[in-house]
Amino acid sequence: MSVKVAIILSGCGFLDGAEIHEAVMTLYALQKLGAKTFCFAPDIDQRDVVNHLTGEIAKNEKRNVLVESARIARGQIQDIAAFDPEQFDAMALPGGFGAAKNLSSFASDGAACSINPDVESAIRGMIKLNKPVAALCISPAVVARLYTSPTLTIGQDVETANTLEAMGARHETTGHGEVVVDRTNKLVTTPCYMLDATVPDIACGAENAMSVLLTLIDD
């Protein structure tokens, strides 16, 4: 039976949702390794909508995180509220500002951030069952509060690393394609676009992280 991995998306577009390259490369890496992938996202409004051409917030425009995430998942996606950790072997969270805006309030609240209740329930379900989770780019900010003293990475951004450590995490500085593995917590992290990266860099990081993630399933 194939391994089943849940992917939590946060919209579509790096400034207000999931980082598309990271999401696609995560799906590619897992499927290449023989895993079956299943996408989830919260059925909520995005915190904001950003014009990705200008970088400006589009006033008076609303978009739904689940609907936007469906663009990446080609419509094959479920509300994270329906997530059952018993049905999955592992979980992965691509980055993008949506992780810090929609899955959590990290973008506005920093170390005092809260996690979307349905997202928190899904991740805590995996933790309770001792199942591995991978977090790319800024998404370690989502999981940092939910683990006990996790070791993780967001690359080389000192300010963000300090904020994560204020949340109880231990940060390790990393470069392109490097992966930090917290075997106690079964947590895998890699920096991706937290560094000045190319698409091949993202592919490398995703493949390395997913390769390790799958080895932790029966560890």
Backbone as JSON, one array per atom type, in Angstrom:
{
  "sequence": "MSVKVAIILSGCGFLDGAEIHEAVMTLYALQKLGAKTFCFAPDIDQRDVVNHLTGEIAKNEKRNVLVESARIARGQIQDIAAFDPEQFDAMALPGGFGAAKNLSSFASDGAACSINPDVESAIRGMIKLNKPVAALCISPAVVARLYTSPTLTIGQDVETANTLEAMGARHETTGHGEVVVDRTNKLVTTPCYMLDATVPDIACGAENAMSVLLTLIDD",
  "N": [[0.84, -1.2, 0.0], [0.51, 2.23, -0.82], [2.25, 5.0, 0.6], [0.58, 7.65, 2.27], [0.37, 11.08, 2.05], [-0.43, 14.15, 3.49], [-0.9, 17.42, 2.27], [-0.73, 20.67, 3.3], [-2.09, 23.56, 2.16], [-2.09, 27.16, 1.63], [-3.47, 29.01, 0.11], [-2.88, 30.71, -3.02], [-0.11, 31.86, -4.36], [2.78, 33.63, -3.55], [2.81, 35.98, -1.96], [0.43, 36.21, -0.58], [-0.56, 33.73, -0.14], [-0.01, 30.21, -0.64], [3.34, 29.41, -1.59], [3.93, 28.91, -4.87], [5.9, 27.48, -6.38], [7.17, 26.03, -4.34], [5.03, 24.49, -3.39], [4.34, 22.97, -5.67], [6.77, 21.63, -6.19], [6.98, 20.16, -3.87], [4.79, 18.41, -4.1], [5.61, 17.14, -6.46], [8.05, 15.93, -5.65], [7.19, 14.12, -3.67], [5.38, 12.46, -5.08], [7.1, 11.44, -7.01], [8.66, 9.89, -5.4], [6.95, 7.91, -4.86], [4.8, 8.26, -3.16], [1.34, 8.85, -2.27], [-0.48, 11.8, -2.68], [-2.44, 14.23, -0.93], [-4.34, 17.07, -0.87], [-5.06, 19.8, 1.35], [-6.77, 22.62, 2.8], [-7.64, 25.51, 4.76], [-11.06, 26.59, 4.97], [-11.5, 29.58, 4.7], [-11.48, 33.21, 4.58], [-8.78, 34.87, 2.93], [-6.19, 36.65, 4.69], [-5.35, 38.98, 3.44], [-5.41, 40.26, 0.05], [-3.07, 40.28, -2.45], [-1.69, 42.16, -5.06], [0.23, 40.6, -7.29], [1.82, 41.62, -9.23], [2.43, 44.28, -8.65], [2.89, 44.22, -5.94], [1.27, 45.41, -4.12], [-1.38, 45.68, -1.7], [-4.59, 44.65, -2.54], [-7.25, 46.57, -2.2], [-10.47, 46.14, -0.73], [-10.93, 43.68, -1.89], [-11.67, 40.23, -1.73], [-10.62, 36.88, -1.13], [-10.93, 33.34, -1.02], [-9.24, 30.97, 0.95], [-9.3, 28.15, 0.62], [-10.53, 27.91, -1.9], [-8.69, 29.3, -3.53], [-6.4, 27.74, -3.11], [-7.17, 25.47, -4.41], [-6.51, 25.96, -7.03], [-3.82, 25.24, -7.29], [-3.99, 22.59, -6.55], [-5.46, 21.53, -8.58], [-8.18, 21.34, -8.24], [-8.51, 19.1, -6.7], [-8.93, 18.88, -3.64], [-9.44, 19.25, -0.1], [-11.37, 20.55, 2.67], [-9.57, 21.52, 5.48], [-10.75, 21.16, 7.9], [-11.94, 18.72, 7.82], [-9.95, 16.92, 8.13], [-8.4, 13.84, 8.96], [-6.13, 12.51, 11.0], [-5.56, 9.83, 11.34], [-5.74, 8.68, 8.88], [-3.52, 9.23, 7.4], [0.01, 9.08, 6.64], [2.03, 10.94, 6.84], [2.78, 14.49, 6.8], [3.0, 17.58, 5.0], [3.98, 21.0, 4.78], [4.09, 23.45, 2.54], [5.72, 26.69, 1.98], [5.38, 30.25, 1.74], [3.76, 33.44, 2.13], [1.19, 33.02, 2.92], [1.22, 31.02, 4.84], [2.03, 32.38, 7.07], [0.09, 34.28, 7.24], [-2.49, 33.24, 6.78], [-2.67, 30.54, 7.66], [-1.7, 30.98, 10.11], [-1.16, 33.67, 12.5], [1.33, 34.73, 12.34], [2.64, 36.64, 10.73], [1.66, 39.11, 11.56], [1.64, 39.0, 14.35], [3.94, 37.8, 15.31], [5.98, 36.23, 17.72], [3.87, 35.94, 19.44], [1.87, 34.75, 18.06], [-1.15, 33.14, 16.85], [-2.57, 29.99, 15.8], [-4.51, 28.91, 13.05], [-7.48, 27.35, 14.06], [-8.42, 24.86, 12.91], [-6.24, 24.07, 11.39], [-4.34, 23.86, 13.4], [-5.48, 21.76, 14.89], [-5.25, 19.66, 13.04], [-2.44, 19.4, 12.73], [-1.67, 18.9, 15.37], [-2.93, 16.49, 15.68], [-1.35, 14.82, 14.1], [1.01, 14.99, 15.54], [0.27, 13.82, 17.98], [-0.1, 11.19, 17.18], [2.44, 10.52, 16.59], [3.46, 10.96, 14.01], [5.34, 11.93, 11.12], [6.17, 15.32, 10.13], [6.74, 17.78, 7.67], [8.07, 21.02, 7.09], [8.33, 23.8, 5.05], [10.28, 26.68, 4.08], [8.8, 29.56, 5.36], [6.92, 28.23, 6.8], [7.73, 26.71, 9.1], [7.17, 28.47, 11.15], [4.52, 28.09, 11.65], [4.39, 25.57, 12.83], [6.09, 25.75, 14.99], [5.07, 26.57, 17.49], [3.58, 24.4, 18.24], [5.02, 22.14, 18.81], [7.16, 20.57, 21.27], [9.91, 22.25, 22.23], [11.13, 22.32, 19.51], [13.63, 21.57, 17.01], [14.65, 23.39, 14.27], [14.66, 25.06, 10.99], [14.77, 28.19, 9.24], [16.47, 29.09, 7.48], [18.64, 31.71, 7.03], [17.81, 34.07, 8.13], [18.13, 36.23, 10.6], [16.47, 37.76, 12.31], [13.91, 36.56, 12.06], [14.59, 34.0, 12.89], [15.27, 34.52, 15.56], [12.76, 35.22, 16.51], [11.38, 32.79, 16.28], [12.83, 31.31, 18.1], [12.1, 32.63, 20.39], [9.62, 31.6, 20.63], [10.12, 29.15, 21.6], [11.54, 27.4, 20.05], [14.51, 25.8, 18.68], [16.89, 27.11, 16.61], [18.59, 26.32, 13.55], [21.08, 27.41, 11.37], [20.95, 27.37, 7.85], [21.72, 26.5, 4.39], [21.05, 26.52, 0.8], [19.02, 23.8, -0.13], [19.6, 22.38, 2.14], [18.66, 20.42, 4.98], [17.03, 20.28, 8.1], [16.68, 17.94, 10.6], [14.63, 16.99, 13.12], [14.61, 14.46, 15.02], [13.47, 13.59, 17.36], [11.02, 14.92, 17.53], [10.07, 14.21, 15.08], [10.18, 16.03, 12.93], [10.76, 17.83, 10.0], [12.59, 20.31, 8.33], [13.27, 22.91, 5.9], [14.86, 25.64, 4.15], [14.17, 26.88, 1.58], [12.55, 29.46, -0.19], [13.11, 31.3, 1.81], [15.62, 31.95, 1.55], [17.59, 33.61, -0.99], [16.63, 32.27, -3.76], [16.63, 29.9, -6.52], [14.47, 28.2, -8.89], [15.51, 25.54, -9.31], [16.9, 25.35, -6.86], [14.77, 25.28, -5.07], [13.53, 22.91, -5.85], [15.52, 21.1, -5.16], [15.65, 21.43, -2.34], [13.03, 20.66, -1.64], [12.94, 17.99, -2.56], [14.98, 16.84, -1.01], [13.97, 17.24, 1.58], [11.49, 15.86, 1.48], [12.37, 13.29, 0.95], [13.66, 12.64, 3.35], [11.49, 12.93, 5.09], [9.8, 10.75, 4.43], [11.34, 8.62, 5.3], [11.05, 8.76, 7.99], [8.63, 7.76, 8.69], [8.3, 5.1, 9.58], [10.1, 5.12, 11.57]],
  "CA": [[0.0, 0.0, 0.0], [1.3, 3.44, -0.93], [2.25, 5.98, 1.69], [-0.33, 8.76, 2.03], [0.9, 12.31, 2.65], [-1.31, 15.31, 3.42], [-0.23, 18.69, 1.99], [-1.56, 21.8, 3.72], [-1.87, 24.76, 1.36], [-2.57, 28.38, 2.3], [-3.85, 29.94, -0.93], [-2.14, 30.54, -4.27], [0.69, 33.05, -4.61], [3.67, 33.72, -2.39], [2.62, 37.16, -1.12], [-0.79, 36.13, 0.23], [-0.99, 32.34, -0.08], [1.07, 29.24, -0.73], [4.36, 29.65, -2.6], [3.55, 27.94, -5.89], [7.02, 26.59, -6.7], [7.37, 25.12, -3.21], [3.92, 23.56, -3.36], [4.45, 22.05, -6.81], [7.94, 20.78, -6.02], [6.66, 19.21, -2.79], [3.95, 17.38, -4.71], [6.45, 16.4, -7.42], [9.01, 15.09, -4.94], [6.49, 13.02, -3.0], [4.86, 11.52, -6.06], [8.27, 10.79, -7.62], [9.12, 8.9, -4.43], [5.95, 6.85, -4.77], [3.74, 8.56, -2.19], [0.09, 9.44, -2.73], [-0.61, 13.11, -2.04], [-3.79, 14.71, -0.72], [-4.23, 18.48, -0.48], [-6.04, 20.38, 2.27], [-6.61, 24.04, 3.11], [-8.78, 26.0, 5.54], [-12.13, 27.28, 4.25], [-11.57, 30.9, 5.32], [-10.99, 34.3, 3.75], [-7.38, 35.26, 3.11], [-6.01, 37.86, 5.49], [-5.38, 40.06, 2.45], [-5.19, 39.88, -1.34], [-1.96, 41.09, -2.92], [-1.41, 42.22, -6.49], [1.58, 40.05, -7.4], [2.59, 42.41, -10.2], [2.9, 45.51, -8.0], [3.18, 43.98, -4.53], [0.36, 46.2, -3.3], [-2.59, 45.03, -1.23], [-5.78, 45.02, -3.31], [-8.28, 46.98, -1.25], [-11.86, 45.73, -0.97], [-11.01, 42.39, -2.59], [-11.58, 39.07, -0.86], [-10.46, 35.58, -1.75], [-11.04, 32.23, -0.08], [-8.0, 30.18, 0.97], [-9.56, 26.83, 0.04], [-10.79, 28.09, -3.34], [-7.43, 29.66, -4.19], [-5.51, 26.57, -3.05], [-7.65, 24.51, -5.42], [-5.8, 26.23, -8.28], [-2.6, 24.43, -7.27], [-4.37, 21.18, -6.42], [-6.28, 21.17, -9.74], [-9.51, 21.04, -7.74], [-8.51, 17.92, -5.83], [-8.55, 19.42, -2.33], [-10.48, 19.16, 0.93], [-11.33, 21.46, 3.81], [-8.73, 20.97, 6.54], [-11.61, 20.81, 9.03], [-12.32, 17.31, 7.68], [-8.73, 16.11, 8.17], [-8.32, 12.75, 9.93], [-4.73, 12.08, 11.03], [-5.46, 8.36, 11.28], [-5.76, 8.25, 7.48], [-2.31, 9.67, 6.7], [1.29, 8.63, 7.19], [2.91, 12.09, 7.03], [2.21, 15.77, 6.41], [3.96, 18.59, 4.56], [3.47, 22.35, 4.66], [4.89, 24.41, 1.76], [5.73, 28.03, 2.56], [4.6, 31.36, 1.2], [3.26, 34.28, 3.21], [-0.08, 32.49, 3.4], [1.46, 30.27, 6.08], [2.16, 33.36, 8.16], [-1.07, 35.16, 7.25], [-3.76, 32.51, 6.74], [-2.59, 29.38, 8.55], [-1.36, 31.51, 11.42], [-1.06, 35.14, 12.54], [2.75, 35.03, 12.57], [3.04, 37.85, 10.0], [1.27, 40.3, 12.33], [1.8, 38.86, 15.8], [5.25, 37.27, 15.67], [6.06, 35.16, 18.72], [2.57, 35.82, 20.13], [0.9, 34.35, 17.04], [-2.06, 32.03, 17.02], [-2.67, 29.12, 14.64], [-5.89, 28.62, 12.69], [-7.88, 26.2, 14.88], [-8.49, 23.61, 12.16], [-4.86, 23.72, 11.05], [-3.72, 23.4, 14.65], [-6.02, 20.44, 15.22], [-4.67, 18.69, 12.11], [-1.03, 19.17, 13.06], [-1.61, 18.24, 16.69], [-3.32, 15.1, 15.47], [-0.17, 14.11, 13.63], [1.97, 14.92, 16.65], [-0.24, 12.85, 18.95], [0.09, 9.85, 16.64], [3.88, 10.36, 16.33], [3.65, 10.89, 12.57], [6.27, 12.99, 10.72], [5.69, 16.54, 9.47], [7.78, 18.6, 7.04], [7.68, 22.41, 6.93], [9.25, 24.48, 4.15], [10.29, 28.14, 4.01], [8.33, 30.21, 6.58], [5.92, 27.41, 7.5], [8.12, 26.32, 10.45], [6.53, 29.38, 12.11], [3.22, 27.52, 11.98], [4.53, 24.4, 13.69], [6.99, 26.0, 16.12], [4.31, 26.67, 18.74], [2.83, 23.18, 18.51], [5.94, 21.1, 19.27], [7.93, 20.86, 22.47], [11.32, 22.57, 21.94], [11.55, 21.76, 18.22], [14.8, 22.06, 16.3], [14.17, 23.67, 12.91], [15.39, 26.09, 10.26], [14.16, 29.03, 8.21], [17.59, 29.56, 6.66], [19.66, 32.59, 7.59], [17.18, 35.32, 8.57], [18.39, 36.29, 12.05], [15.31, 38.3, 13.03], [12.88, 35.53, 12.1], [15.11, 32.92, 13.73], [15.13, 34.94, 16.95], [11.35, 35.15, 16.86], [11.04, 31.38, 16.47], [13.44, 30.87, 19.35], [11.26, 33.2, 21.45], [8.47, 30.71, 20.71], [10.55, 27.9, 22.21], [12.27, 26.55, 19.1], [15.96, 25.93, 18.52], [17.1, 27.33, 15.18], [19.87, 26.01, 12.94], [21.3, 28.14, 10.13], [21.13, 26.45, 6.73], [21.81, 27.03, 3.04], [20.19, 25.91, -0.21], [18.9, 22.35, -0.18], [19.92, 21.73, 3.42], [17.5, 19.99, 5.74], [17.22, 20.04, 9.53], [15.81, 16.85, 11.03], [14.42, 16.82, 14.56], [14.13, 13.09, 15.08], [12.63, 13.43, 18.55], [9.68, 15.39, 17.18], [9.76, 13.78, 13.7], [9.95, 17.28, 12.22], [11.75, 18.09, 8.95], [12.45, 21.68, 7.82], [14.25, 23.35, 4.9], [14.58, 27.08, 3.99], [13.57, 27.27, 0.3], [12.58, 30.88, -0.55], [13.6, 32.18, 2.86], [16.9, 32.35, 0.97], [17.51, 34.07, -2.37], [16.71, 30.96, -4.37], [16.15, 29.62, -7.87], [13.56, 27.05, -8.92], [16.26, 24.32, -8.99], [17.17, 25.32, -5.42], [13.54, 24.86, -4.42], [13.37, 21.49, -6.16], [16.51, 20.37, -4.35], [15.21, 21.46, -0.95], [11.81, 19.87, -1.49], [13.26, 16.58, -2.71], [15.74, 16.4, 0.16], [13.08, 17.21, 2.74], [10.5, 14.8, 1.35], [13.07, 12.02, 1.09], [13.84, 12.38, 4.79], [10.16, 12.79, 5.69], [9.28, 9.41, 4.23], [12.12, 7.67, 6.1], [10.66, 8.89, 9.4], [7.3, 7.19, 8.91], [8.38, 3.87, 10.39], [11.27, 5.26, 12.45]],
  "C": [[0.88, 1.25, 0.0], [1.19, 4.3, 0.33], [1.35, 7.15, 1.31], [0.16, 9.99, 2.79], [-0.09, 13.46, 2.43], [-0.47, 16.57, 3.2], [-1.18, 19.82, 2.41], [-1.16, 23.04, 2.93], [-2.54, 25.96, 2.03], [-3.03, 29.44, 1.31], [-3.0, 29.69, -2.16], [-1.41, 31.83, -4.62], [1.5, 33.42, -3.38], [3.42, 34.9, -1.47], [1.37, 37.08, -0.24], [-1.31, 34.71, 0.37], [0.19, 31.4, -0.09], [2.05, 29.64, -1.83], [4.22, 28.54, -3.65], [4.69, 26.98, -6.22], [7.23, 25.57, -5.59], [6.27, 24.08, -3.14], [4.05, 22.51, -4.47], [5.64, 21.1, -6.63], [7.76, 19.78, -4.88], [5.82, 18.07, -3.33], [4.77, 16.5, -5.66], [7.38, 15.43, -6.69], [8.33, 13.89, -4.3], [5.98, 11.99, -3.99], [5.99, 10.77, -6.77], [8.79, 9.67, -6.72], [8.08, 7.81, -4.18], [4.82, 7.09, -3.78], [2.48, 9.06, -2.9], [-0.13, 10.74, -1.96], [-2.07, 13.55, -2.02], [-3.71, 16.14, -0.17], [-5.39, 18.92, 0.4], [-5.75, 21.87, 2.42], [-7.8, 24.47, 3.95], [-9.78, 26.76, 4.67], [-12.4, 28.62, 4.93], [-11.16, 31.96, 4.3], [-9.5, 34.5, 3.99], [-7.31, 36.5, 3.99], [-6.01, 39.09, 4.59], [-5.17, 39.47, 1.07], [-4.14, 40.83, -1.9], [-1.85, 41.01, -4.44], [0.04, 41.77, -6.68], [2.43, 40.75, -8.47], [3.2, 43.63, -9.53], [3.34, 45.3, -6.55], [2.25, 44.72, -3.59], [-0.86, 45.38, -2.9], [-3.78, 45.56, -2.03], [-6.92, 45.32, -2.34], [-9.65, 46.49, -1.71], [-11.98, 44.45, -1.8], [-10.84, 41.25, -1.6], [-11.38, 37.81, -1.68], [-10.47, 34.52, -0.66], [-9.81, 31.33, -0.18], [-8.2, 28.82, 0.32], [-9.76, 26.92, -1.47], [-9.5, 28.42, -4.09], [-6.44, 28.49, -4.2], [-5.89, 25.53, -4.08], [-7.01, 24.74, -6.78], [-4.56, 25.35, -8.39], [-2.94, 22.95, -7.3], [-5.22, 20.68, -7.58], [-7.67, 20.7, -9.3], [-9.59, 19.87, -6.8], [-8.02, 18.32, -4.44], [-9.74, 19.35, -1.39], [-10.29, 20.24, 1.99], [-10.53, 20.8, 4.92], [-9.55, 20.6, 7.78], [-12.01, 19.34, 9.01], [-11.11, 16.38, 7.82], [-8.77, 15.08, 9.3], [-6.9, 12.22, 9.95], [-4.55, 10.57, 10.97], [-5.3, 7.87, 9.85], [-4.47, 8.56, 6.72], [-1.05, 9.25, 7.43], [2.22, 9.79, 7.52], [2.19, 13.33, 6.53], [3.31, 16.7, 5.96], [3.27, 19.93, 4.4], [4.42, 23.18, 3.81], [4.8, 25.79, 2.4], [4.91, 29.02, 1.76], [4.02, 32.15, 2.36], [1.9, 33.83, 3.72], [0.07, 31.68, 4.66], [1.49, 31.19, 7.28], [0.97, 34.3, 8.26], [-2.4, 34.41, 7.41], [-3.77, 31.28, 7.65], [-2.3, 29.8, 9.97], [-1.39, 33.03, 11.35], [0.38, 35.59, 12.72], [3.17, 36.34, 11.91], [2.74, 39.11, 10.8], [1.62, 40.22, 13.8], [3.13, 38.26, 16.24], [5.16, 36.14, 16.68], [4.76, 34.95, 19.48], [1.49, 35.28, 19.2], [0.0, 33.21, 17.5], [-2.09, 31.22, 15.73], [-4.15, 28.92, 14.33], [-6.33, 27.34, 13.4], [-7.92, 24.87, 14.14], [-7.11, 23.13, 11.73], [-4.14, 23.18, 12.28], [-4.19, 22.0, 15.02], [-5.42, 19.36, 14.33], [-3.23, 18.36, 12.46], [-0.89, 18.48, 14.4], [-2.02, 16.78, 16.59], [-2.16, 14.25, 14.99], [0.85, 13.94, 14.74], [1.54, 13.84, 17.65], [0.0, 11.42, 18.5], [1.54, 9.58, 16.25], [4.16, 10.17, 14.84], [4.45, 12.1, 12.1], [5.61, 14.12, 9.94], [6.9, 17.26, 8.88], [7.24, 20.01, 6.85], [8.75, 23.14, 6.13], [9.15, 25.99, 4.32], [9.86, 28.76, 5.34], [7.35, 29.34, 7.37], [6.41, 26.8, 8.82], [7.53, 27.24, 11.53], [5.16, 28.85, 12.53], [3.37, 26.4, 13.01], [5.33, 24.67, 14.96], [6.26, 26.0, 17.46], [3.71, 25.33, 19.17], [3.7, 22.02, 18.99], [6.64, 21.54, 20.56], [9.4, 21.03, 22.1], [11.79, 22.0, 20.61], [12.85, 22.37, 17.71], [14.4, 22.2, 14.84], [15.02, 24.72, 12.23], [14.45, 26.91, 9.39], [15.27, 29.65, 7.37], [18.56, 30.43, 7.42], [19.12, 33.93, 8.07], [17.23, 35.4, 10.09], [17.15, 36.74, 12.82], [14.2, 37.25, 13.15], [13.31, 34.36, 12.98], [14.97, 33.27, 15.21], [13.68, 34.87, 17.42], [10.92, 33.71, 17.1], [11.64, 30.85, 17.77], [12.69, 31.44, 20.55], [9.99, 32.37, 21.65], [8.84, 29.34, 21.28], [11.3, 26.96, 21.3], [13.77, 26.75, 19.21], [16.23, 26.03, 17.03], [18.5, 26.95, 14.75], [19.97, 26.75, 11.6], [21.6, 27.16, 9.0], [21.22, 27.2, 5.41], [20.89, 26.27, 2.1], [20.21, 24.39, -0.14], [19.16, 21.64, 1.13], [18.63, 21.49, 4.22], [17.89, 19.8, 7.21], [16.2, 18.99, 9.96], [15.79, 16.77, 12.55], [13.8, 15.44, 14.74], [13.25, 12.84, 16.29], [11.19, 13.8, 18.24], [9.2, 14.91, 15.82], [9.36, 14.99, 12.85], [11.1, 17.54, 11.25], [11.53, 19.51, 8.42], [13.57, 22.01, 6.84], [13.89, 24.77, 4.48], [13.91, 27.53, 2.71], [13.69, 28.77, 0.05], [12.79, 31.83, 0.63], [15.02, 32.64, 2.52], [16.64, 32.91, -0.42], [17.72, 32.85, -3.24], [16.23, 30.94, -5.81], [15.17, 28.45, -7.8], [14.32, 25.74, -8.7], [16.63, 24.21, -7.51], [15.95, 24.81, -4.66], [13.3, 23.37, -4.64], [14.3, 20.64, -5.31], [16.06, 20.29, -2.9], [13.99, 20.58, -0.72], [12.12, 18.37, -1.58], [14.04, 16.05, -1.51], [14.84, 16.25, 1.38], [12.08, 16.06, 2.65], [11.15, 13.42, 1.45], [13.25, 11.64, 2.55], [12.49, 12.13, 5.46], [9.66, 11.34, 5.61], [10.06, 8.37, 5.04], [11.7, 7.68, 7.56], [9.33, 8.2, 9.71], [7.35, 5.95, 9.81], [9.55, 3.91, 11.37], [10.86, 5.13, 13.92]]
}
